[in-house]
Tab-separated table of N, CA, C and O in Angstrom:
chain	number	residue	atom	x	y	z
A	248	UNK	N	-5.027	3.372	9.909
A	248	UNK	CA	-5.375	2.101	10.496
A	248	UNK	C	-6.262	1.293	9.565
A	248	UNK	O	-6.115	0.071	9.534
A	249	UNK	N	-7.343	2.003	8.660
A	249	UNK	CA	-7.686	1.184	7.606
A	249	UNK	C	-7.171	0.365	7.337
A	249	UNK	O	-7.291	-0.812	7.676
A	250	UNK	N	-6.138	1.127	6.310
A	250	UNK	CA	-5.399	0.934	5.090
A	250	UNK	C	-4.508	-0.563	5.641
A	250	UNK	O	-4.049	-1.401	4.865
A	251	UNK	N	-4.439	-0.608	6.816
A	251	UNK	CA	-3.513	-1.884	7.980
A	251	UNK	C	-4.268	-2.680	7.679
A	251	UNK	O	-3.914	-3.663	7.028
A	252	UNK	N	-5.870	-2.430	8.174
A	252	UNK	CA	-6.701	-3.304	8.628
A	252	UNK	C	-7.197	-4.529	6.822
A	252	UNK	O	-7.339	-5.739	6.645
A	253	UNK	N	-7.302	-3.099	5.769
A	253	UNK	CA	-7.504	-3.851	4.365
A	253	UNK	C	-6.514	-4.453	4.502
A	253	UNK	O	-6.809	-5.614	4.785
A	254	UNK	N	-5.149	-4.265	4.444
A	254	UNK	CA	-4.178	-5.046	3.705
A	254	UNK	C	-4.356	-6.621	4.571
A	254	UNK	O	-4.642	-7.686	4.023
A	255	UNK	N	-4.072	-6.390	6.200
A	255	UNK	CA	-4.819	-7.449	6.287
A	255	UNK	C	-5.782	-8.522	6.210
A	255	UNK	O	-5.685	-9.725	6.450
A	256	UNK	N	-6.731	-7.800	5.819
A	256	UNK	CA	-7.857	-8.981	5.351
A	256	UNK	C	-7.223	-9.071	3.999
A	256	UNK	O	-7.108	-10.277	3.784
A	257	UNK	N	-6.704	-8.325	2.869
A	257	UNK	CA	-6.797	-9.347	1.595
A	257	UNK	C	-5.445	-10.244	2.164
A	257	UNK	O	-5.747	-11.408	1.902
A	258	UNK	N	-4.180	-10.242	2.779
A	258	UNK	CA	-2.991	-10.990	3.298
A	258	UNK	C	-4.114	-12.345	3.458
A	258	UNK	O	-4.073	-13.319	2.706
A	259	UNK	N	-5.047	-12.192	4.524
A	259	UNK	CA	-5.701	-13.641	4.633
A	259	UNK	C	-6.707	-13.955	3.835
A	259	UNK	O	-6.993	-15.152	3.856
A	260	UNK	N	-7.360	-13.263	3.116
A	260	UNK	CA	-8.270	-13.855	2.186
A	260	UNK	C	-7.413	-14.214	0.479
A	260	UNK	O	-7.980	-14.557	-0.559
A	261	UNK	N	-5.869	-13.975	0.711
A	261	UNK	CA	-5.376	-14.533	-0.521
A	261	UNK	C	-4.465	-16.022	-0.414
A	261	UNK	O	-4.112	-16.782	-1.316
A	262	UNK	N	-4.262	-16.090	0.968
A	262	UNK	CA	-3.497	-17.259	1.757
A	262	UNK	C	-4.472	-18.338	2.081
A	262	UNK	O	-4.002	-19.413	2.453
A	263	UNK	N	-5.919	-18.185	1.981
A	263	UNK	CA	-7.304	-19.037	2.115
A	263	UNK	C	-7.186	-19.465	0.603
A	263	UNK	O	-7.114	-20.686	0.459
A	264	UNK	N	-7.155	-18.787	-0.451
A	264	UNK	CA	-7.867	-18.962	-2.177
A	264	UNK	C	-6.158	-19.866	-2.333
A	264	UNK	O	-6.115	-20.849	-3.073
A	265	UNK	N	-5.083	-19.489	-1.706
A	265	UNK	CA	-3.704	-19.851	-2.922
A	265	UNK	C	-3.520	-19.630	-3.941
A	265	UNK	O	-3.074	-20.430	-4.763
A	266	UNK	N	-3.999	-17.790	-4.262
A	266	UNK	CA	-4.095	-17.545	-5.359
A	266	UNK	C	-2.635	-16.650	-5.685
A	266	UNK	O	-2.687	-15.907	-6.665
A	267	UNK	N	-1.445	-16.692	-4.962
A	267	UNK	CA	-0.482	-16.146	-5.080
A	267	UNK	C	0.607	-17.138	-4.957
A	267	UNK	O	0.282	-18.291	-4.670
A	268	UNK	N	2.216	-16.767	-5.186
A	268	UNK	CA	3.280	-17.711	-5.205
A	268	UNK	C	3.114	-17.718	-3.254
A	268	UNK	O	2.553	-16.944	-2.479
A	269	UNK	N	3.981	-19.106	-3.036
A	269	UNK	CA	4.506	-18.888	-1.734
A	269	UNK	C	5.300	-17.800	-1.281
A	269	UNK	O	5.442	-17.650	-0.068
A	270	UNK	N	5.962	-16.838	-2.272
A	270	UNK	CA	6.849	-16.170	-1.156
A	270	UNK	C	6.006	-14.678	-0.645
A	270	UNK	O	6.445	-14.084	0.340
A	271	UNK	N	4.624	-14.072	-1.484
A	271	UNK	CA	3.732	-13.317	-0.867
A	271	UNK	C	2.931	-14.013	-0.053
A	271	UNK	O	2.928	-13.455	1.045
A	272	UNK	N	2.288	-14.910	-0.063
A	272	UNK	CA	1.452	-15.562	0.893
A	272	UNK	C	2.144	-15.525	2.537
A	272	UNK	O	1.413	-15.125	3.443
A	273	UNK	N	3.443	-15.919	2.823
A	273	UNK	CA	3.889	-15.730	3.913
A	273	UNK	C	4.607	-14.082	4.300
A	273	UNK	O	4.927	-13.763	5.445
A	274	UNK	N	4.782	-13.038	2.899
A	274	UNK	CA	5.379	-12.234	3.016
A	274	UNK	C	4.662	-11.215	3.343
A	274	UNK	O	5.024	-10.392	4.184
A	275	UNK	N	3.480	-11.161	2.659
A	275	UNK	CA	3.210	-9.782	2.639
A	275	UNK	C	1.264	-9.645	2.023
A	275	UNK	O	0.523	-10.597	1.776
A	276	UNK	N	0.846	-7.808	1.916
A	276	UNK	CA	-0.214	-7.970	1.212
A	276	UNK	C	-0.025	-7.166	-0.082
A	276	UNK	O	1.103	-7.062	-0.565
A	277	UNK	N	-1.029	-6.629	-0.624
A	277	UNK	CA	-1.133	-5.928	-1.707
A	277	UNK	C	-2.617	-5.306	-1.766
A	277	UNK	O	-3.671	-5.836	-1.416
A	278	UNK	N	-2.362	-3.844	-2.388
A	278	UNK	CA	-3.268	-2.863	-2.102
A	278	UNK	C	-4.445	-3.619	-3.777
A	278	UNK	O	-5.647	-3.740	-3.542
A	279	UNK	N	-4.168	-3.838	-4.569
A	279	UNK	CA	-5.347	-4.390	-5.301
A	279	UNK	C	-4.653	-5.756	-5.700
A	279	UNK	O	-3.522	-5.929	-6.155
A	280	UNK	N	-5.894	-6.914	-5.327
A	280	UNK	CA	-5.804	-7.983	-5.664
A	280	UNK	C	-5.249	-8.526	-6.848
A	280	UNK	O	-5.416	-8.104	-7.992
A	281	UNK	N	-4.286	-9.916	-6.321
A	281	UNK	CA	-3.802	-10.381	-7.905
A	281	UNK	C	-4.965	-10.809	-8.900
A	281	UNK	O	-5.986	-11.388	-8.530
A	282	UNK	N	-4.734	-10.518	-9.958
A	282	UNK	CA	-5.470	-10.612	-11.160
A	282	UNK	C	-6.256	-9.930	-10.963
A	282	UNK	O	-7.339	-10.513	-11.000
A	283	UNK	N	-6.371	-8.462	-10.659
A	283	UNK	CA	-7.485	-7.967	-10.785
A	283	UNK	C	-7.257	-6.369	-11.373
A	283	UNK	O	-6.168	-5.799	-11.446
A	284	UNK	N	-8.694	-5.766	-11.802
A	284	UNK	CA	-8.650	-4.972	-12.996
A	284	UNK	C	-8.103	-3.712	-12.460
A	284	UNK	O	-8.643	-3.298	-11.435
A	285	UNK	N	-6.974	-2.909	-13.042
A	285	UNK	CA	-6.835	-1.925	-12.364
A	285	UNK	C	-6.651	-0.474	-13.527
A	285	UNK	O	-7.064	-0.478	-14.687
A	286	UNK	N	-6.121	0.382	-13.024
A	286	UNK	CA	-6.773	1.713	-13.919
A	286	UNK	C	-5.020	1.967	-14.312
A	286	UNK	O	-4.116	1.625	-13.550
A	287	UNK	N	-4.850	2.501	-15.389
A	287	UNK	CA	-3.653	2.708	-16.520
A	287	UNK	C	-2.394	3.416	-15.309
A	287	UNK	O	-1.226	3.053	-15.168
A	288	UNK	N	-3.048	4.378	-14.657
A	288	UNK	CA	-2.137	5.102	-13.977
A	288	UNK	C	-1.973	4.788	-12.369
A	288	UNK	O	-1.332	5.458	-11.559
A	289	UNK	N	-2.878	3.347	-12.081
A	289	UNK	CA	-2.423	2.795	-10.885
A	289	UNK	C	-1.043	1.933	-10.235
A	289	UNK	O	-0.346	1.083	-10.789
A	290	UNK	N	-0.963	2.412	-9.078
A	290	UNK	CA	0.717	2.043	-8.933
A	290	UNK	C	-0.132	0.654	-8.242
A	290	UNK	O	-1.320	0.409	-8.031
A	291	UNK	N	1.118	-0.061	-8.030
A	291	UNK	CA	0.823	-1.623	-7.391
A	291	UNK	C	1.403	-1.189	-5.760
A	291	UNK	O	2.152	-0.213	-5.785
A	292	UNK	N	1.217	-1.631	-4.725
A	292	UNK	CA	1.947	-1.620	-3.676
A	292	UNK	C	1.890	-2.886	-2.778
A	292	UNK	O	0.778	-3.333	-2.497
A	293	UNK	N	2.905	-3.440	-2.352
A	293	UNK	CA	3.268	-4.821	-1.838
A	293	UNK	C	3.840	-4.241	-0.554
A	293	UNK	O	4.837	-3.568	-0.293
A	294	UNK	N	2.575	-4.885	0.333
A	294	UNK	CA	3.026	-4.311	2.021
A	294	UNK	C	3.957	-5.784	2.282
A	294	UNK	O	3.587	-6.851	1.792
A	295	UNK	N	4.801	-5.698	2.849
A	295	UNK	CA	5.505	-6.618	3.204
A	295	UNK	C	5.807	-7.002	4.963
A	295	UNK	O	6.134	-5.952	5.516
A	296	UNK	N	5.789	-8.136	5.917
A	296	UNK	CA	5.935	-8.204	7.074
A	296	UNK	C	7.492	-7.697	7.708
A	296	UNK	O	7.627	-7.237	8.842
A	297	UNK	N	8.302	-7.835	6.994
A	297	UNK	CA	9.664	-7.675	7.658
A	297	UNK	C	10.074	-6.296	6.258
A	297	UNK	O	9.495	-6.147	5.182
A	298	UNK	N	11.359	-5.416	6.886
A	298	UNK	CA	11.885	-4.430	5.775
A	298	UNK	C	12.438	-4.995	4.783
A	298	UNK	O	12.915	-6.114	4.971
A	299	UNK	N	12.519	-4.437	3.580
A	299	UNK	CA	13.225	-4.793	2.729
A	299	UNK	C	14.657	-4.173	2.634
A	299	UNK	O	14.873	-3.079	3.154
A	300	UNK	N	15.737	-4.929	1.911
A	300	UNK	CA	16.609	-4.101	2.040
A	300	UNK	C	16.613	-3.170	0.870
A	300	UNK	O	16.554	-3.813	-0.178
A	301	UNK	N	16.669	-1.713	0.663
A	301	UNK	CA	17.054	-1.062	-0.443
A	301	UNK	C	17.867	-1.622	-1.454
A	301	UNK	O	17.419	-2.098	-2.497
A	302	UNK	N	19.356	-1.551	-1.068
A	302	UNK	CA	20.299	-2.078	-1.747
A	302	UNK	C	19.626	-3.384	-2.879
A	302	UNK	O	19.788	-3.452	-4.098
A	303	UNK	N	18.962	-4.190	-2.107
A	303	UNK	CA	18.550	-5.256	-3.391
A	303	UNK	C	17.219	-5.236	-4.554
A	303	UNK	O	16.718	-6.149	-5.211
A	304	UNK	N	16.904	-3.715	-4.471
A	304	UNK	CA	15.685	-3.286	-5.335
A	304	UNK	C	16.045	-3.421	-6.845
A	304	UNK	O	15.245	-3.884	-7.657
A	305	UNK	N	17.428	-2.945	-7.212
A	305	UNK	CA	17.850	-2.514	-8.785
A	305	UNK	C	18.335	-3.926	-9.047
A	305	UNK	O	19.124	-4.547	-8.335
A	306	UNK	N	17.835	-4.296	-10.018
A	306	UNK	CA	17.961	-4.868	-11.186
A	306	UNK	C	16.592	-6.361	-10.640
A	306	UNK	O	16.657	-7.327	-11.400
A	307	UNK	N	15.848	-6.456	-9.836
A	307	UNK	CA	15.263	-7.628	-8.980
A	307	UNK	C	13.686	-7.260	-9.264
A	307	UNK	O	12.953	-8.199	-8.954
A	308	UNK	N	13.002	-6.130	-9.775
A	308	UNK	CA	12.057	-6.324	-10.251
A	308	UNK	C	12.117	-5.712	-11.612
A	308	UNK	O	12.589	-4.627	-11.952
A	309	UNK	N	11.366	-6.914	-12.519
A	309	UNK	CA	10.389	-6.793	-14.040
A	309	UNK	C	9.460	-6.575	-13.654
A	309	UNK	O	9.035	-6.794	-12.520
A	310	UNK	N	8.406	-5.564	-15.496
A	310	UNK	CA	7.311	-5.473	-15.199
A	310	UNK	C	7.276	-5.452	-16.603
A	310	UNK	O	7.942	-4.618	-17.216
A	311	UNK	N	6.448	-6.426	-17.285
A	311	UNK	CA	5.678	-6.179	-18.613
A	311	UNK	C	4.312	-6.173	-19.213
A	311	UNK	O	3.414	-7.015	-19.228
A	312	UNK	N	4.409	-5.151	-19.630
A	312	UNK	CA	3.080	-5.038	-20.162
A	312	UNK	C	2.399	-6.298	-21.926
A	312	UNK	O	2.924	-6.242	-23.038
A	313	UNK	N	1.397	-7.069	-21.601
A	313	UNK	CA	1.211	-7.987	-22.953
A	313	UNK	C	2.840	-8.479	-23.394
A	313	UNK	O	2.977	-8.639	-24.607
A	314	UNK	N	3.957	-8.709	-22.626
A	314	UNK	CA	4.844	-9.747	-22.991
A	314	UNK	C	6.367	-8.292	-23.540
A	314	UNK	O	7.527	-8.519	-23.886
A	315	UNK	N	5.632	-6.917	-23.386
A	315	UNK	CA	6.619	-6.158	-23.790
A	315	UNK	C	7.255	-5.261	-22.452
A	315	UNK	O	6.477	-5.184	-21.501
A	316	UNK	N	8.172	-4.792	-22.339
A	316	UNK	CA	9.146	-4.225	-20.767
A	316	UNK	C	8.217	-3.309	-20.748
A	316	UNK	O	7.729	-2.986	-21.831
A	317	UNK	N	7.719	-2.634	-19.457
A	317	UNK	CA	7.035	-1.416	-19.567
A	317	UNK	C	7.481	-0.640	-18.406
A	317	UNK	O	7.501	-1.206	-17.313
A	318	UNK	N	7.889	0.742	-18.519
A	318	UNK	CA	8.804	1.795	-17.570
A	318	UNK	C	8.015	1.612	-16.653
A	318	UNK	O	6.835	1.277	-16.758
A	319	UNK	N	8.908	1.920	-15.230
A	319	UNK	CA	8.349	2.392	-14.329
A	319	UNK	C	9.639	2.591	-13.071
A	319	UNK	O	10.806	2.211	-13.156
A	320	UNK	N	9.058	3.218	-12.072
A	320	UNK	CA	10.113	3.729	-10.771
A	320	UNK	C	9.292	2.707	-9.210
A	320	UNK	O	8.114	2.436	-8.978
A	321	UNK	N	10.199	2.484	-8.665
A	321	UNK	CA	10.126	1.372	-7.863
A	321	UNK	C	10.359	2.032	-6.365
A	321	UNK	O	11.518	2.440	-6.291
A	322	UNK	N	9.886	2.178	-5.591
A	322	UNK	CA	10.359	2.956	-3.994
A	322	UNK	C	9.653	2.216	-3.055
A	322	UNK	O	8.677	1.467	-3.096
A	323	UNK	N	10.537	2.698	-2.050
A	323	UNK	CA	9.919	2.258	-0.854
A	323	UNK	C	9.651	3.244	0.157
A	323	UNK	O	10.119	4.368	0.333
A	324	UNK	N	8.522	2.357	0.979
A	324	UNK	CA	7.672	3.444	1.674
A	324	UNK	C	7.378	3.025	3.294
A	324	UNK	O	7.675	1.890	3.665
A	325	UNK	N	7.025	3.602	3.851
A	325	UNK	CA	6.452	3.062	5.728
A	325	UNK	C	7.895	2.518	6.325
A	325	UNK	O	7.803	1.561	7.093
A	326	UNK	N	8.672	2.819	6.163
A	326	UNK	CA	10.332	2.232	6.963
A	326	UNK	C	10.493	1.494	6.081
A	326	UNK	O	11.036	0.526	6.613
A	327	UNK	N	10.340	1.215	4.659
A	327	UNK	CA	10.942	-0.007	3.850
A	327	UNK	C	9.952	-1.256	4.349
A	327	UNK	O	10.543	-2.280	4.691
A	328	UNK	N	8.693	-1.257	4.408
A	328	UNK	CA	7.691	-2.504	4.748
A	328	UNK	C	6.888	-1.565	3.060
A	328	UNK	O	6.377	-2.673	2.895
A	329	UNK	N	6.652	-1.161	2.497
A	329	UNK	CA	5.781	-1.256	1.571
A	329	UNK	C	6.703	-0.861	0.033
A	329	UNK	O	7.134	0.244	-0.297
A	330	UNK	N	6.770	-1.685	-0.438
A	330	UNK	CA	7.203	-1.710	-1.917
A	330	UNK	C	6.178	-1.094	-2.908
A	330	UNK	O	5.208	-1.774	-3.244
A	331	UNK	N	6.352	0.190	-3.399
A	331	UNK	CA	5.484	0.857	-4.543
A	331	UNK	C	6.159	0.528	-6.250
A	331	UNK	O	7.335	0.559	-6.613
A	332	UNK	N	5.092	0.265	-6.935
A	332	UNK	CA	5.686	0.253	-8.386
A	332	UNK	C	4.675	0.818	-9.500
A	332	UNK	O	3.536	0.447	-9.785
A	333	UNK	N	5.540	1.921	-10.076
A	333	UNK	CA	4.219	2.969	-10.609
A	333	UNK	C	5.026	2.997	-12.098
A	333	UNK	O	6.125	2.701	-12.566
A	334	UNK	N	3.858	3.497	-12.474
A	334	UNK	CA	4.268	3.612	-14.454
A	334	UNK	C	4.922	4.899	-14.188
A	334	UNK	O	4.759	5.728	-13.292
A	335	UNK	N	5.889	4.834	-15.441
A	335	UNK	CA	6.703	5.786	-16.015
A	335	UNK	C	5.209	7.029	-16.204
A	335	UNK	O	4.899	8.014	-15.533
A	336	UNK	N	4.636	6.451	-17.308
A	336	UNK	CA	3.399	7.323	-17.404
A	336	UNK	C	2.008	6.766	-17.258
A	336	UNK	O	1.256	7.350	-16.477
A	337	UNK	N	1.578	5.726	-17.901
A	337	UNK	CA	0.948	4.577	-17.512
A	337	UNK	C	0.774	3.394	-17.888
A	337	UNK	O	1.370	3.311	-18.962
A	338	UNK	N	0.260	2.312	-17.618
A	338	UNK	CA	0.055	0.965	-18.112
A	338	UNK	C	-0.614	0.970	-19.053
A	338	UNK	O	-1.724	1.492	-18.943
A	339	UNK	N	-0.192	0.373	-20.390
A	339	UNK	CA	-0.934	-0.107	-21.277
A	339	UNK	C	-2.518	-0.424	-21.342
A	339	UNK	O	-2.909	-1.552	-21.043
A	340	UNK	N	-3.354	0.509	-21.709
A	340	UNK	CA	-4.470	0.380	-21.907
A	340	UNK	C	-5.102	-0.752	-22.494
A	340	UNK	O	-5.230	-0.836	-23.715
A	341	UNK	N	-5.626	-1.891	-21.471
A	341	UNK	CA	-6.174	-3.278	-22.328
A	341	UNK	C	-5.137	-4.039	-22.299
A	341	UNK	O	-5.292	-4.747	-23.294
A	342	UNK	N	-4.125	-4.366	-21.770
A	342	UNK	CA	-2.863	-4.987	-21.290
A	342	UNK	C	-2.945	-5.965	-20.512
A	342	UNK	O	-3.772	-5.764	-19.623
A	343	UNK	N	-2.484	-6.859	-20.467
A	343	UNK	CA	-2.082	-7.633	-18.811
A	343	UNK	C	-0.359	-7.588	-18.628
A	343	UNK	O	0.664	-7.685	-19.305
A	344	UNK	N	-0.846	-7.350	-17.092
A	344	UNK	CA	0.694	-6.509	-16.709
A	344	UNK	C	0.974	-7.329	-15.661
A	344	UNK	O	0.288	-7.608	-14.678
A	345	UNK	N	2.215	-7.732	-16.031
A	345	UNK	CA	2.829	-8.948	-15.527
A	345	UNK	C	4.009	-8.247	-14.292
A	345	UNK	O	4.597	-7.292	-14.799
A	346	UNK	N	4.352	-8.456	-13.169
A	346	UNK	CA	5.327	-7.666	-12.032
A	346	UNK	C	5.454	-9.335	-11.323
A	346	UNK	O	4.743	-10.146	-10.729
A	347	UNK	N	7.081	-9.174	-11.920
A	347	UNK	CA	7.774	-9.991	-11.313
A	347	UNK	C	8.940	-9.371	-10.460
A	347	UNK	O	9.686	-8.445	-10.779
A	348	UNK	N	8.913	-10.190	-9.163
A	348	UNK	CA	9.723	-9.707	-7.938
A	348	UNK	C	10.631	-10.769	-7.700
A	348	UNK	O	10.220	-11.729	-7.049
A	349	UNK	N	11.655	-10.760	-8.066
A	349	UNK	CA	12.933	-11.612	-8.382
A	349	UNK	C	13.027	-12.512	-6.599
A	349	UNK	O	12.162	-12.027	-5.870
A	350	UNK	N	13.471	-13.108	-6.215
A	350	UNK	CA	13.780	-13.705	-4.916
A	350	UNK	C	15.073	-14.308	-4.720
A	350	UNK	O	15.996	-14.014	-5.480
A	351	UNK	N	15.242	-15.186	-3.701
A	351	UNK	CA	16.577	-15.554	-3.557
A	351	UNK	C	17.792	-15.032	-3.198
A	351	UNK	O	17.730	-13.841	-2.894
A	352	UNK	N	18.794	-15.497	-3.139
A	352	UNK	CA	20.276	-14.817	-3.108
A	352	UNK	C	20.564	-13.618	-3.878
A	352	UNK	O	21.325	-12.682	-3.631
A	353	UNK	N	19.939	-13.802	-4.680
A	353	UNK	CA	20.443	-12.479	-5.780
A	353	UNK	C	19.025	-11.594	-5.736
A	353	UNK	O	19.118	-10.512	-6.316
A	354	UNK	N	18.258	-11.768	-5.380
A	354	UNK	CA	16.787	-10.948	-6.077
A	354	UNK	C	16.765	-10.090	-4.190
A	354	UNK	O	17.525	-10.062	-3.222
A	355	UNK	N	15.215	-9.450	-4.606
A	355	UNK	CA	14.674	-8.779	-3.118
A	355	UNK	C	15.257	-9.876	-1.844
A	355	UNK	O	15.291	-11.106	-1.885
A	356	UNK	N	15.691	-8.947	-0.724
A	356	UNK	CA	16.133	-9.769	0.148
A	356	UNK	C	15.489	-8.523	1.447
A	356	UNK	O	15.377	-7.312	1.256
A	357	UNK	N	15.210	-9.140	2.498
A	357	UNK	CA	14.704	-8.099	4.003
A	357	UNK	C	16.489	-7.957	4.719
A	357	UNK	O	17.504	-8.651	4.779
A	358	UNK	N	16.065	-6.735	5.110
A	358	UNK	CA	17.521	-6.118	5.810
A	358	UNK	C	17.848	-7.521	6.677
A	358	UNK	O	18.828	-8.168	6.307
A	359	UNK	N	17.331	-7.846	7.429
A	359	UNK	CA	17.878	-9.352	7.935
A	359	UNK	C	18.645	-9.877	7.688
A	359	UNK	O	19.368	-10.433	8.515
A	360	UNK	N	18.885	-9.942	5.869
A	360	UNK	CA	19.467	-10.963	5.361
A	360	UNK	C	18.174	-11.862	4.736
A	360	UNK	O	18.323	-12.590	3.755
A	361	UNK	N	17.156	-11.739	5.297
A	361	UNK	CA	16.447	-13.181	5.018
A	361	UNK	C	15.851	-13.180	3.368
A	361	UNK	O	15.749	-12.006	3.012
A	362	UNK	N	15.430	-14.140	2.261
A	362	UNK	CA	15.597	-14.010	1.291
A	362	UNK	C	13.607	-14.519	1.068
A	362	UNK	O	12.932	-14.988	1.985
A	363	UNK	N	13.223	-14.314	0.012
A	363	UNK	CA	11.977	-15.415	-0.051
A	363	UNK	C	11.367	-15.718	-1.423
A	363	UNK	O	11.839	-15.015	-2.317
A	364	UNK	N	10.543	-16.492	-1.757
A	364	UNK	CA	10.809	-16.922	-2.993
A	364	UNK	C	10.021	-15.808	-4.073
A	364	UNK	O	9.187	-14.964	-3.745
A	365	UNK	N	10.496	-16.052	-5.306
A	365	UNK	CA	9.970	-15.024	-6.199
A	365	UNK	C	8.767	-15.113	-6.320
A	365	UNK	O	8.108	-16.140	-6.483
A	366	UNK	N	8.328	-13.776	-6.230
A	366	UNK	CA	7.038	-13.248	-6.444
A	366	UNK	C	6.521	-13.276	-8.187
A	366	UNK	O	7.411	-13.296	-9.038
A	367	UNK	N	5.210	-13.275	-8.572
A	367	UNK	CA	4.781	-13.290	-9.683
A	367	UNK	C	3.144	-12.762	-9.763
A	367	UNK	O	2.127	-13.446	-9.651
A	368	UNK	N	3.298	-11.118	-10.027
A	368	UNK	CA	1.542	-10.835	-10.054
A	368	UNK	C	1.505	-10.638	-11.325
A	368	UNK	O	2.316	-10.366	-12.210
A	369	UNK	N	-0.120	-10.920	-11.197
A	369	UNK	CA	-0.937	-10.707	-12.694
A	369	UNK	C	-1.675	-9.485	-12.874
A	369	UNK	O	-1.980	-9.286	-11.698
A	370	UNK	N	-2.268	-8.355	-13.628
A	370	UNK	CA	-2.727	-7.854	-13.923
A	370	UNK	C	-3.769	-7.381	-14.584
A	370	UNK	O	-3.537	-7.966	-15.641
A	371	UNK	N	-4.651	-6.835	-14.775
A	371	UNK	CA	-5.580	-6.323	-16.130
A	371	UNK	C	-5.612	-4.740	-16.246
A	371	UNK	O	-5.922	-3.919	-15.383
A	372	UNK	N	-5.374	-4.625	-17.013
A	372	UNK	CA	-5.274	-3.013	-16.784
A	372	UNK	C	-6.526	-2.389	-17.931
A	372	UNK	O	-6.612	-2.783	-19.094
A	373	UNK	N	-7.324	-1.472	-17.380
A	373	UNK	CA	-9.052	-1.534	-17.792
A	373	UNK	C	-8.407	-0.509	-19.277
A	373	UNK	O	-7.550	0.364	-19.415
A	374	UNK	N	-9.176	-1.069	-19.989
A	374	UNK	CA	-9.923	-0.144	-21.224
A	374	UNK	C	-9.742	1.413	-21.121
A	374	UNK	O	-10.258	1.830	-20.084
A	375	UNK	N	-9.182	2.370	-21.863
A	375	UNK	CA	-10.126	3.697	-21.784
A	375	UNK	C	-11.156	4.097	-22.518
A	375	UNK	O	-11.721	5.160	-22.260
């Protein structure tokens, strides 16, 4: 119930700043804030209000590290409401790590059918 209760407060304390695209602001939260510093081997997770559909995960999210592709495995979690995205091994030490979430007709879509616009987080990924 925490973990509900955080994601909710940052969902509204990031929809107050407009510090995200429109299609997270109405979609969803995230377990560490955009642009903010996170540790080499931290995964990102994007709680989302409605399921996603599986089927539209492969090929609909990028992730680069300083402007270069950087591995990683993509799942879903809680009935398909939380999108995880974790390093192959980890994020570039001293990096900014860029996770783009494709939208639209072709990109992430909720089992619905319903589509929303592309996502775009920022990163820092700390020093060792």
């Amino acid at each position: 119930m925490n973990g509900l209760l955080a994601a909710l407060f940052i969902s509204a304390a990031l929809c107050s700043c407009g510090g995200l695209s429109s299609g997270l602001t109405s979609s969803g939260a995230l377990n560490h804030a955009y642009g903010s510093l996170i540790a080499p081997a931290d995964p990102v997770t994007i709680i989302f209000h409605r399921q996603l559909d599986t089927a539209s995960i492969p090929g609909s999210i990028t992730v680069t590290a300083d402007g270069v592709t950087a591995p990683f495995m993509a799942s879903l979690g809680e009935s398909g409401y939380a999108l995880t995205i974790v390093p192959d091994t980890s994020w570039k030490p001293g990096s900014v790590l860029k996770i783009s979430l494709a939208g639209g007709a072709d990109g992430l879509r909720y089992t619905d059918g319903r589509t929303f616009s592309t996502i775009n987080l920022v990163y820092y990924v700390e020093q060792q």
